[in-house]
Amino acid sequence: MQKSMELYFVSKEHYLLVQSHELFNLDHRVARAFISQIKQHYSPGQSIIIDGEKMEYLDSAGISALIHLRKLALSHAGHLKLAALNSFVLELLRISKLHRVFEVYETVGETILSLEAGKAGKKTHGPMDILLEIHSPGKIAVVKLLSPEVLLQANYESFLREIKDLLHKHRVIYLDIDVLRNLDSFGMSALLLLHRMAQKQGKRIIYVYENKTLKRLLRLFALNNILEHFDNLETALRHSGGAPDLNLFQILAKKGASQNIPLRLQAEPYFVDLNFLRTEK
């Protein structure tokens, strides 16, 4: 039974980096020792960075340990930042809604840079901030989502706000979302809502993506047959003169089921059943 663990520390003026060289589970067997070792090396005023590369799993005791360390850092004007977590741990944080409490970064280097930028008084972007690259010649806008790789409850409103603002100014938006690797029901609903808004205004949002993960997710929600999309921007610009292969409003009129797709994004996650939109063979 694992009751102790060996941690390694890098202590700087503004942060304490906590690492393990071996795989470990942050669970009830080691949570107290984990907190104790970090407290022994912590100095007031430091932020705590947990390098989670070797963390395979955490349970409720592990989550409590992270919350305890966050309170410790905040009480001394610091932060708790998590880096390099695996997909399983990230999903646990999302399910428990703690992804909105903890600051999570992809790498230790990115985490340290966020602290340095903050100390220098520079504006830094959080891991959930929407970053767009926009080119807007005339009535057409070419927009590329640079980060993050997720569109979730934590950031879907910012995404909606940015694209809605562009939709007011442009007739056609080519929206490159190939960076996305994960969407929840809020992210899916955001894409659907933007599609409906564009249709109502007589405008178009043409999505550009080719990554297989995103394609599988959109197929799961049956949005691949609703959103007008191409694999790359060159193809989209060359072939998007015609109508989409599948027009959402024509299908809704045919099926008489427009009331089944909620326009409002509800306060709690939900999953929209769009199977009725599939074309009949």
mmCIF file of C-alpha atoms in Angstrom:
data_model
loop_
_atom_site.group_PDB
_atom_site.id
_atom_site.type_symbol
_atom_site.label_atom_id
_atom_site.label_comp_id
_atom_site.label_asym_id
_atom_site.label_seq_id
_atom_site.Cartn_x
_atom_site.Cartn_y
_atom_site.Cartn_z
ATOM 1 C CA MET A 1 0.000 0.000 0.000
ATOM 2 C CA GLN A 2 1.373 3.371 -1.062
ATOM 3 C CA LYS A 3 1.556 5.596 2.038
ATOM 4 C CA SER A 4 4.421 7.928 1.176
ATOM 5 C CA MET A 5 5.861 9.497 -1.912
ATOM 6 C CA GLU A 6 9.024 11.305 -2.868
ATOM 7 C CA LEU A 7 8.550 14.788 -4.233
ATOM 8 C CA TYR A 8 11.111 17.114 -5.772
ATOM 9 C CA PHE A 9 11.023 20.882 -5.423
ATOM 10 C CA VAL A 10 12.311 23.895 -7.319
ATOM 11 C CA SER A 11 11.966 26.968 -5.136
ATOM 12 C CA LYS A 12 12.148 30.428 -6.708
ATOM 13 C CA GLU A 13 11.232 33.858 -5.401
ATOM 14 C CA HIS A 14 7.717 33.809 -6.824
ATOM 15 C CA TYR A 15 6.885 30.118 -7.080
ATOM 16 C CA LEU A 16 7.447 26.632 -5.722
ATOM 17 C CA LEU A 17 7.476 23.924 -8.401
ATOM 18 C CA VAL A 18 6.417 20.477 -7.157
ATOM 19 C CA GLN A 19 7.379 17.422 -9.212
ATOM 20 C CA SER A 20 7.540 13.647 -8.965
ATOM 21 C CA HIS A 21 9.902 11.437 -10.933
ATOM 22 C CA GLU A 22 7.646 8.404 -10.567
ATOM 23 C CA LEU A 23 4.021 7.729 -11.435
ATOM 24 C CA PHE A 24 1.659 8.281 -8.519
ATOM 25 C CA ASN A 25 -1.988 8.504 -7.528
ATOM 26 C CA LEU A 26 -2.987 11.512 -5.460
ATOM 27 C CA ASP A 27 -5.443 9.632 -3.274
ATOM 28 C CA HIS A 28 -6.341 9.070 0.378
ATOM 29 C CA ARG A 29 -3.157 7.066 0.953
ATOM 30 C CA VAL A 30 -0.766 9.915 0.179
ATOM 31 C CA ALA A 31 -2.829 13.123 0.385
ATOM 32 C CA ARG A 32 -1.660 14.125 3.872
ATOM 33 C CA ALA A 33 1.987 13.404 3.106
ATOM 34 C CA PHE A 34 1.622 15.361 -0.146
ATOM 35 C CA ILE A 35 0.382 18.441 1.726
ATOM 36 C CA SER A 36 2.960 18.053 4.492
ATOM 37 C CA GLN A 37 5.951 17.894 2.144
ATOM 38 C CA ILE A 38 4.811 20.929 0.179
ATOM 39 C CA LYS A 39 4.233 22.958 3.350
ATOM 40 C CA GLN A 40 7.774 22.179 4.490
ATOM 41 C CA HIS A 41 9.204 23.784 1.340
ATOM 42 C CA TYR A 42 6.676 26.595 0.874
ATOM 43 C CA SER A 43 7.501 30.228 1.619
ATOM 44 C CA PRO A 44 4.816 32.927 2.000
ATOM 45 C CA GLY A 45 4.353 34.920 -1.191
ATOM 46 C CA GLN A 46 5.087 31.996 -3.490
ATOM 47 C CA SER A 47 2.629 30.473 -5.922
ATOM 48 C CA ILE A 48 2.488 26.686 -6.001
ATOM 49 C CA ILE A 49 2.897 24.880 -9.322
ATOM 50 C CA ILE A 50 1.986 21.193 -9.360
ATOM 51 C CA ASP A 51 3.597 19.353 -12.264
ATOM 52 C CA GLY A 52 0.969 16.675 -12.905
ATOM 53 C CA GLU A 53 2.811 14.785 -15.635
ATOM 54 C CA LYS A 54 3.285 11.741 -13.369
ATOM 55 C CA MET A 55 -0.125 11.994 -11.686
ATOM 56 C CA GLU A 56 -2.265 9.145 -12.988
ATOM 57 C CA TYR A 57 -5.314 9.568 -10.792
ATOM 58 C CA LEU A 58 -6.802 11.533 -7.917
ATOM 59 C CA ASP A 59 -9.745 10.824 -5.635
ATOM 60 C CA SER A 60 -11.773 13.063 -3.322
ATOM 61 C CA ALA A 61 -8.897 13.174 -0.823
ATOM 62 C CA GLY A 62 -6.560 14.290 -3.597
ATOM 63 C CA ILE A 63 -8.993 17.002 -4.670
ATOM 64 C CA SER A 64 -9.255 18.137 -1.038
ATOM 65 C CA ALA A 65 -5.459 18.314 -0.882
ATOM 66 C CA LEU A 66 -5.370 20.589 -3.933
ATOM 67 C CA ILE A 67 -8.088 22.809 -2.468
ATOM 68 C CA HIS A 68 -6.126 23.011 0.800
ATOM 69 C CA LEU A 69 -2.961 24.048 -1.065
ATOM 70 C CA ARG A 70 -4.902 26.601 -3.091
ATOM 71 C CA LYS A 71 -6.174 28.200 0.119
ATOM 72 C CA LEU A 72 -2.627 28.214 1.489
ATOM 73 C CA ALA A 73 -1.267 30.006 -1.580
ATOM 74 C CA LEU A 74 -4.152 32.491 -1.744
ATOM 75 C CA SER A 75 -3.724 33.371 1.928
ATOM 76 C CA HIS A 76 -0.213 34.582 1.051
ATOM 77 C CA ALA A 77 -1.167 36.430 -2.183
ATOM 78 C CA GLY A 78 -0.109 33.499 -4.350
ATOM 79 C CA HIS A 79 -1.830 31.035 -6.663
ATOM 80 C CA LEU A 80 -2.117 27.299 -7.149
ATOM 81 C CA LYS A 81 -1.480 26.304 -10.751
ATOM 82 C CA LEU A 82 -1.698 22.813 -12.247
ATOM 83 C CA ALA A 83 0.335 21.760 -15.275
ATOM 84 C CA ALA A 84 0.595 18.806 -17.675
ATOM 85 C CA LEU A 85 -2.430 16.897 -16.373
ATOM 86 C CA ASN A 86 -3.544 13.820 -18.270
ATOM 87 C CA SER A 87 -6.965 13.631 -19.914
ATOM 88 C CA PHE A 88 -8.405 11.428 -17.151
ATOM 89 C CA VAL A 89 -7.522 13.888 -14.380
ATOM 90 C CA LEU A 90 -8.779 16.802 -16.491
ATOM 91 C CA GLU A 91 -12.100 15.029 -16.954
ATOM 92 C CA LEU A 92 -12.398 14.442 -13.198
ATOM 93 C CA LEU A 93 -11.880 18.160 -12.605
ATOM 94 C CA ARG A 94 -14.453 18.993 -15.265
ATOM 95 C CA ILE A 95 -17.072 16.619 -13.837
ATOM 96 C CA SER A 96 -16.566 18.103 -10.377
ATOM 97 C CA LYS A 97 -16.667 21.611 -11.961
ATOM 98 C CA LEU A 98 -13.248 22.345 -10.457
ATOM 99 C CA HIS A 99 -11.803 23.220 -13.868
ATOM 100 C CA ARG A 100 -13.302 26.649 -13.152
ATOM 101 C CA VAL A 101 -11.534 26.850 -9.773
ATOM 102 C CA PHE A 102 -8.016 25.661 -10.568
ATOM 103 C CA GLU A 103 -5.751 27.314 -13.110
ATOM 104 C CA VAL A 104 -4.713 24.549 -15.507
ATOM 105 C CA TYR A 105 -1.952 24.801 -18.119
ATOM 106 C CA GLU A 106 -0.617 22.391 -20.710
ATOM 107 C CA THR A 107 3.045 22.640 -19.696
ATOM 108 C CA VAL A 108 5.149 23.735 -16.742
ATOM 109 C CA GLY A 109 6.875 26.290 -18.967
ATOM 110 C CA GLU A 110 3.563 27.906 -19.900
ATOM 111 C CA THR A 111 2.612 28.030 -16.221
ATOM 112 C CA ILE A 112 5.839 29.768 -15.222
ATOM 113 C CA LEU A 113 5.433 32.275 -18.062
ATOM 114 C CA SER A 114 1.948 33.130 -16.808
ATOM 115 C CA LEU A 115 3.407 33.976 -13.400
ATOM 116 C CA GLU A 116 6.250 36.020 -14.862
ATOM 117 C CA ALA A 117 3.848 37.963 -17.065
ATOM 118 C CA GLY A 118 1.640 38.662 -14.064
ATOM 119 C CA LYS A 119 4.566 39.912 -11.974
ATOM 120 C CA ALA A 120 5.677 42.161 -14.839
ATOM 121 C CA GLY A 121 2.213 43.683 -15.009
ATOM 122 C CA LYS A 122 1.576 42.293 -18.484
ATOM 123 C CA LYS A 123 -1.769 41.039 -19.660
ATOM 124 C CA THR A 124 -1.711 37.261 -19.834
ATOM 125 C CA HIS A 125 -4.268 34.935 -21.338
ATOM 126 C CA GLY A 126 -5.734 32.170 -19.234
ATOM 127 C CA PRO A 127 -6.014 28.593 -20.503
ATOM 128 C CA MET A 128 -9.705 29.055 -21.357
ATOM 129 C CA ASP A 129 -9.472 32.473 -23.037
ATOM 130 C CA ILE A 130 -10.665 32.703 -26.638
ATOM 131 C CA LEU A 131 -7.868 33.858 -28.967
ATOM 132 C CA LEU A 132 -8.788 34.614 -32.581
ATOM 133 C CA GLU A 133 -6.817 35.570 -35.678
ATOM 134 C CA ILE A 134 -9.079 37.725 -37.855
ATOM 135 C CA HIS A 135 -8.759 38.874 -41.467
ATOM 136 C CA SER A 136 -11.733 40.878 -42.692
ATOM 137 C CA PRO A 137 -11.557 42.020 -46.322
ATOM 138 C CA GLY A 138 -14.858 43.728 -47.083
ATOM 139 C CA LYS A 139 -17.980 41.732 -46.312
ATOM 140 C CA ILE A 140 -16.050 38.504 -45.743
ATOM 141 C CA ALA A 141 -14.184 37.591 -42.555
ATOM 142 C CA VAL A 142 -11.648 34.792 -42.253
ATOM 143 C CA VAL A 143 -11.352 33.828 -38.597
ATOM 144 C CA LYS A 144 -9.025 31.252 -37.066
ATOM 145 C CA LEU A 145 -9.433 30.002 -33.515
ATOM 146 C CA LEU A 146 -5.891 29.885 -32.102
ATOM 147 C CA SER A 147 -6.726 28.671 -28.617
ATOM 148 C CA PRO A 148 -7.884 26.984 -26.510
ATOM 149 C CA GLU A 149 -8.346 23.398 -27.697
ATOM 150 C CA VAL A 150 -11.659 23.110 -25.873
ATOM 151 C CA LEU A 151 -15.057 24.788 -26.154
ATOM 152 C CA LEU A 152 -16.815 24.140 -22.865
ATOM 153 C CA GLN A 153 -19.178 25.677 -20.349
ATOM 154 C CA ALA A 154 -16.249 27.710 -18.999
ATOM 155 C CA ASN A 155 -15.645 29.657 -22.231
ATOM 156 C CA TYR A 156 -18.534 29.168 -24.678
ATOM 157 C CA GLU A 157 -20.057 32.582 -23.855
ATOM 158 C CA SER A 158 -16.850 34.396 -24.836
ATOM 159 C CA PHE A 159 -16.739 32.429 -28.083
ATOM 160 C CA LEU A 160 -20.368 33.289 -28.855
ATOM 161 C CA ARG A 161 -19.814 36.959 -28.093
ATOM 162 C CA GLU A 162 -16.779 37.218 -30.390
ATOM 163 C CA ILE A 163 -18.402 35.482 -33.363
ATOM 164 C CA LYS A 164 -21.773 37.242 -32.943
ATOM 165 C CA ASP A 165 -19.976 40.588 -33.101
ATOM 166 C CA LEU A 166 -18.281 39.568 -36.352
ATOM 167 C CA LEU A 167 -21.572 38.292 -37.746
ATOM 168 C CA HIS A 168 -23.089 41.759 -37.378
ATOM 169 C CA LYS A 169 -20.313 43.221 -39.538
ATOM 170 C CA HIS A 170 -19.795 40.577 -42.227
ATOM 171 C CA ARG A 171 -21.964 38.661 -44.677
ATOM 172 C CA VAL A 172 -19.829 35.501 -44.714
ATOM 173 C CA ILE A 173 -17.515 34.171 -41.999
ATOM 174 C CA TYR A 174 -15.000 31.419 -42.685
ATOM 175 C CA LEU A 175 -14.388 30.038 -39.211
ATOM 176 C CA ASP A 176 -11.377 27.740 -38.770
ATOM 177 C CA ILE A 177 -11.947 25.645 -35.613
ATOM 178 C CA ASP A 178 -9.481 22.878 -36.433
ATOM 179 C CA VAL A 179 -7.658 23.464 -33.127
ATOM 180 C CA LEU A 180 -10.610 22.106 -31.125
ATOM 181 C CA ARG A 181 -10.146 18.701 -29.515
ATOM 182 C CA ASN A 182 -13.016 18.677 -27.029
ATOM 183 C CA LEU A 183 -16.521 20.139 -26.808
ATOM 184 C CA ASP A 184 -19.250 19.640 -24.240
ATOM 185 C CA SER A 185 -22.976 20.255 -24.738
ATOM 186 C CA PHE A 186 -22.453 24.006 -24.278
ATOM 187 C CA GLY A 187 -19.817 24.095 -27.008
ATOM 188 C CA MET A 188 -22.003 22.107 -29.381
ATOM 189 C CA SER A 189 -24.977 24.342 -28.656
ATOM 190 C CA ALA A 190 -22.851 27.429 -29.342
ATOM 191 C CA LEU A 191 -22.019 26.148 -32.839
ATOM 192 C CA LEU A 192 -25.667 25.338 -33.498
ATOM 193 C CA LEU A 193 -26.886 28.700 -32.208
ATOM 194 C CA LEU A 194 -24.408 30.604 -34.396
ATOM 195 C CA HIS A 195 -25.580 28.581 -37.387
ATOM 196 C CA ARG A 196 -29.211 29.502 -36.730
ATOM 197 C CA MET A 197 -28.380 33.173 -36.172
ATOM 198 C CA ALA A 198 -26.523 33.348 -39.480
ATOM 199 C CA GLN A 199 -29.431 31.683 -41.287
ATOM 200 C CA LYS A 200 -31.955 34.112 -39.805
ATOM 201 C CA GLN A 201 -29.854 37.088 -40.921
ATOM 202 C CA GLY A 202 -29.388 35.700 -44.416
ATOM 203 C CA LYS A 203 -25.675 35.234 -43.748
ATOM 204 C CA ARG A 204 -23.315 32.261 -43.638
ATOM 205 C CA ILE A 205 -20.801 30.765 -41.260
ATOM 206 C CA ILE A 206 -18.600 28.274 -43.077
ATOM 207 C CA TYR A 207 -16.587 26.065 -40.756
ATOM 208 C CA VAL A 208 -13.109 24.830 -41.585
ATOM 209 C CA TYR A 209 -11.698 21.773 -39.819
ATOM 210 C CA GLU A 210 -10.117 18.453 -40.677
ATOM 211 C CA ASN A 211 -8.970 16.945 -37.381
ATOM 212 C CA LYS A 212 -10.535 13.543 -36.825
ATOM 213 C CA THR A 213 -11.356 14.073 -33.157
ATOM 214 C CA LEU A 214 -13.531 17.086 -33.925
ATOM 215 C CA LYS A 215 -15.207 15.280 -36.812
ATOM 216 C CA ARG A 216 -16.139 12.379 -34.524
ATOM 217 C CA LEU A 217 -17.588 14.738 -31.918
ATOM 218 C CA LEU A 218 -19.696 16.599 -34.467
ATOM 219 C CA ARG A 219 -20.922 13.318 -35.950
ATOM 220 C CA LEU A 220 -21.931 12.210 -32.461
ATOM 221 C CA PHE A 221 -24.188 15.270 -32.189
ATOM 222 C CA ALA A 222 -25.259 14.988 -35.869
ATOM 223 C CA LEU A 223 -23.915 18.494 -36.469
ATOM 224 C CA ASN A 224 -21.689 17.342 -39.316
ATOM 225 C CA ASN A 225 -24.790 17.292 -41.530
ATOM 226 C CA ILE A 226 -25.966 20.720 -40.380
ATOM 227 C CA LEU A 227 -22.902 22.953 -40.316
ATOM 228 C CA GLU A 228 -21.496 23.992 -43.667
ATOM 229 C CA HIS A 229 -17.880 22.882 -43.536
ATOM 230 C CA PHE A 230 -14.736 22.107 -45.532
ATOM 231 C CA ASP A 231 -11.446 20.437 -44.665
ATOM 232 C CA ASN A 232 -9.300 23.477 -45.439
ATOM 233 C CA LEU A 233 -9.655 27.167 -46.167
ATOM 234 C CA GLU A 234 -8.524 26.952 -49.784
ATOM 235 C CA THR A 235 -11.231 24.432 -50.611
ATOM 236 C CA ALA A 236 -13.802 26.434 -48.665
ATOM 237 C CA LEU A 237 -13.033 29.642 -50.550
ATOM 238 C CA ARG A 238 -13.124 27.850 -53.900
ATOM 239 C CA HIS A 239 -16.280 25.791 -53.466
ATOM 240 C CA SER A 240 -18.509 27.652 -51.022
ATOM 241 C CA GLY A 241 -20.454 29.591 -53.616
ATOM 242 C CA GLY A 242 -23.412 27.206 -53.436
ATOM 243 C CA ALA A 243 -25.858 26.434 -50.668
ATOM 244 C CA PRO A 244 -24.895 24.037 -47.875
ATOM 245 C CA ASP A 245 -25.489 20.356 -48.529
ATOM 246 C CA LEU A 246 -27.997 20.251 -45.719
ATOM 247 C CA ASN A 247 -30.117 23.284 -44.833
ATOM 248 C CA LEU A 248 -31.196 23.221 -41.189
ATOM 249 C CA PHE A 249 -34.364 25.228 -41.608
ATOM 250 C CA GLN A 250 -35.599 23.205 -44.582
ATOM 251 C CA ILE A 251 -35.227 20.055 -42.503
ATOM 252 C CA LEU A 252 -36.991 21.577 -39.512
ATOM 253 C CA ALA A 253 -39.882 22.685 -41.721
ATOM 254 C CA LYS A 254 -40.096 19.214 -43.269
ATOM 255 C CA LYS A 255 -39.960 17.421 -39.909
ATOM 256 C CA GLY A 256 -42.063 19.997 -38.064
ATOM 257 C CA ALA A 257 -39.707 19.731 -35.123
ATOM 258 C CA SER A 258 -38.166 23.167 -34.690
ATOM 259 C CA GLN A 259 -39.321 23.270 -31.080
ATOM 260 C CA ASN A 260 -37.063 20.311 -30.278
ATOM 261 C CA ILE A 261 -33.873 22.364 -30.615
ATOM 262 C CA PRO A 262 -33.595 24.874 -27.775
ATOM 263 C CA LEU A 263 -32.368 28.322 -28.780
ATOM 264 C CA ARG A 264 -31.362 29.244 -25.256
ATOM 265 C CA LEU A 265 -28.247 27.822 -23.675
ATOM 266 C CA GLN A 266 -29.437 26.522 -20.348
ATOM 267 C CA ALA A 267 -27.690 26.998 -17.018
ATOM 268 C CA GLU A 268 -26.901 23.298 -16.677
ATOM 269 C CA PRO A 269 -25.321 21.054 -19.335
ATOM 270 C CA TYR A 270 -27.678 19.178 -21.592
ATOM 271 C CA PHE A 271 -27.344 17.048 -24.679
ATOM 272 C CA VAL A 272 -29.440 17.814 -27.735
ATOM 273 C CA ASP A 273 -30.865 14.830 -29.571
ATOM 274 C CA LEU A 274 -30.423 15.687 -33.239
ATOM 275 C CA ASN A 275 -30.870 12.204 -34.677
ATOM 276 C CA PHE A 276 -34.180 13.253 -36.221
ATOM 277 C CA LEU A 277 -32.225 15.595 -38.507
ATOM 278 C CA ARG A 278 -30.461 12.776 -40.307
ATOM 279 C CA THR A 279 -31.608 12.284 -43.885
ATOM 280 C CA GLU A 280 -33.659 9.204 -44.509
ATOM 281 C CA LYS A 281 -32.207 6.643 -46.843
#
